[in-house]
Amino acid sequence: MFLLRANCTRLKAMIDGIGIDVVDIERFKASLERTPGLVEKLFTPAEQLKPIASLAARFAAKEALAKALSNEKGLPWHEAEIVNLENGKPEFLFRGQIADLIDGAKVHLSLSHDAGIASAMVVVERN
């Protein structure tokens, strides 16, 4: 059954970008181990405390964000921090140049890691 409401305003949102990325966790771990300073370059101090599978998923999220924003030059990694809400849901915390690029858009984030693979999907939505 469908109900019709008079004088109802619906906000229309439009998907502005979608990005997805997958990371082999062991390969990512090896890259971090053989490249001094890479952990510090890619992750904020709070993110650096996470276990390797979570770091791989967060890296995938940052790559997926760059794809969703169609940013060919790359992004300043520290300006897109992934935090967890009280319910465990991951969410981006934007600063600086990336906050300017986002400009009020809603950014949806999903992370997963299983069977040696970490993945992330990002959807950027604008009104």
Coordinates of C-alpha atoms in Angstrom, one line a residue:
M1 CA 0.0 0.0 0.0
F2 CA 1.4 3.4 -0.9
L3 CA 0.4 6.6 0.9
L4 CA 0.4 9.9 -0.8
R5 CA 1.2 13.0 1.2
A6 CA 0.2 16.5 0.1
N7 CA 2.7 19.3 0.3
C8 CA 5.6 16.9 0.9
T9 CA 9.1 18.0 -0.1
R10 CA 11.6 15.4 -0.9
L11 CA 15.3 16.2 -0.9
K12 CA 17.0 14.8 -4.0
A13 CA 20.5 13.6 -3.6
M14 CA 22.8 12.6 -6.4
I15 CA 25.7 10.2 -6.4
D16 CA 28.7 12.2 -7.3
G17 CA 31.3 9.4 -7.2
I18 CA 31.9 5.8 -6.3
G19 CA 35.2 4.2 -5.4
I20 CA 36.2 0.7 -4.4
D21 CA 39.6 -0.8 -3.6
V22 CA 41.0 -4.2 -2.4
V23 CA 44.3 -4.8 -0.7
D24 CA 46.1 -8.1 -0.1
I25 CA 46.9 -7.8 3.6
E26 CA 50.2 -9.8 3.6
R27 CA 51.5 -7.9 0.6
F28 CA 50.5 -4.6 2.3
K29 CA 52.3 -5.7 5.5
A30 CA 55.4 -6.5 3.5
S31 CA 55.3 -3.1 1.8
L32 CA 55.1 -1.3 5.2
E33 CA 58.0 -3.4 6.6
R34 CA 60.3 -2.7 3.7
T35 CA 59.6 1.0 3.4
P36 CA 60.7 3.1 6.4
G37 CA 58.3 5.9 7.2
L38 CA 55.4 4.6 5.1
V39 CA 53.1 3.9 8.0
E40 CA 53.6 7.5 9.2
K41 CA 53.1 8.8 5.7
L42 CA 49.8 7.0 5.1
F43 CA 48.2 7.0 8.6
T44 CA 47.4 9.5 11.4
P45 CA 48.9 8.6 14.8
A46 CA 45.5 7.3 16.0
E47 CA 45.2 5.0 12.9
Q48 CA 48.7 3.7 13.3
L49 CA 47.6 1.9 16.5
K50 CA 45.3 -0.4 14.6
P51 CA 46.2 -4.0 13.7
I52 CA 47.5 -4.7 10.2
A53 CA 44.1 -5.9 8.8
S54 CA 42.5 -2.6 9.9
L55 CA 45.4 -0.6 8.4
A56 CA 45.0 -2.4 5.1
A57 CA 41.2 -1.7 5.1
R58 CA 41.9 2.0 6.0
F59 CA 44.4 2.2 3.1
A60 CA 41.8 0.7 0.8
A61 CA 39.3 3.3 2.0
K62 CA 41.7 6.2 1.3
E63 CA 42.3 4.8 -2.2
A64 CA 38.6 4.3 -2.8
L65 CA 38.0 7.9 -1.7
A66 CA 40.5 9.2 -4.2
K67 CA 38.7 7.2 -6.9
A68 CA 35.3 8.5 -5.8
L69 CA 36.6 12.1 -6.0
S70 CA 38.2 11.4 -9.3
N71 CA 41.4 12.8 -7.9
E72 CA 44.3 11.8 -10.3
K73 CA 47.0 13.5 -8.3
G74 CA 46.4 11.7 -5.1
L75 CA 45.3 13.1 -1.7
P76 CA 47.1 14.1 1.4
W77 CA 46.5 10.9 3.4
H78 CA 46.5 12.4 6.8
E79 CA 43.6 14.7 5.8
A80 CA 41.2 11.7 5.5
E81 CA 41.3 9.9 8.8
I82 CA 39.0 6.9 9.4
V83 CA 37.5 6.8 12.8
N84 CA 34.9 4.5 14.3
L85 CA 31.7 5.7 15.8
E86 CA 30.4 4.4 19.2
N87 CA 28.5 1.7 17.3
G88 CA 31.7 0.6 15.4
K89 CA 30.6 2.1 12.1
P90 CA 33.6 3.6 10.2
E91 CA 33.5 7.2 9.1
F92 CA 35.9 9.6 7.5
L93 CA 37.1 12.7 9.4
F94 CA 38.2 15.2 6.8
R95 CA 40.6 18.1 7.2
G96 CA 42.3 20.7 5.0
Q97 CA 42.4 20.2 1.2
I98 CA 40.2 17.1 1.4
A99 CA 37.6 18.9 3.5
D100 CA 37.5 21.6 0.8
L101 CA 37.0 18.9 -1.9
I102 CA 34.2 17.3 0.0
D103 CA 32.5 20.7 0.5
G104 CA 29.5 19.4 2.6
A105 CA 28.9 16.2 0.6
K106 CA 27.8 13.1 2.4
V107 CA 30.4 10.3 2.2
H108 CA 29.4 6.7 2.8
L109 CA 32.1 4.2 3.8
S110 CA 32.1 0.5 4.1
L111 CA 35.2 -1.5 5.2
S112 CA 35.8 -5.3 5.3
H113 CA 38.6 -7.7 5.8
D114 CA 38.5 -11.5 5.6
A115 CA 40.6 -14.3 4.1
G116 CA 43.7 -12.2 3.7
I117 CA 41.9 -9.4 1.7
A118 CA 40.9 -6.0 2.9
S119 CA 38.3 -4.0 0.9
A120 CA 36.6 -0.6 1.1
M121 CA 33.8 1.1 -0.8
V122 CA 33.1 4.8 -0.8
V123 CA 30.1 6.6 -2.2
V124 CA 30.1 10.5 -2.4
E125 CA 26.6 11.9 -2.4
R126 CA 25.6 15.6 -3.0
N127 CA 22.3 17.4 -2.8

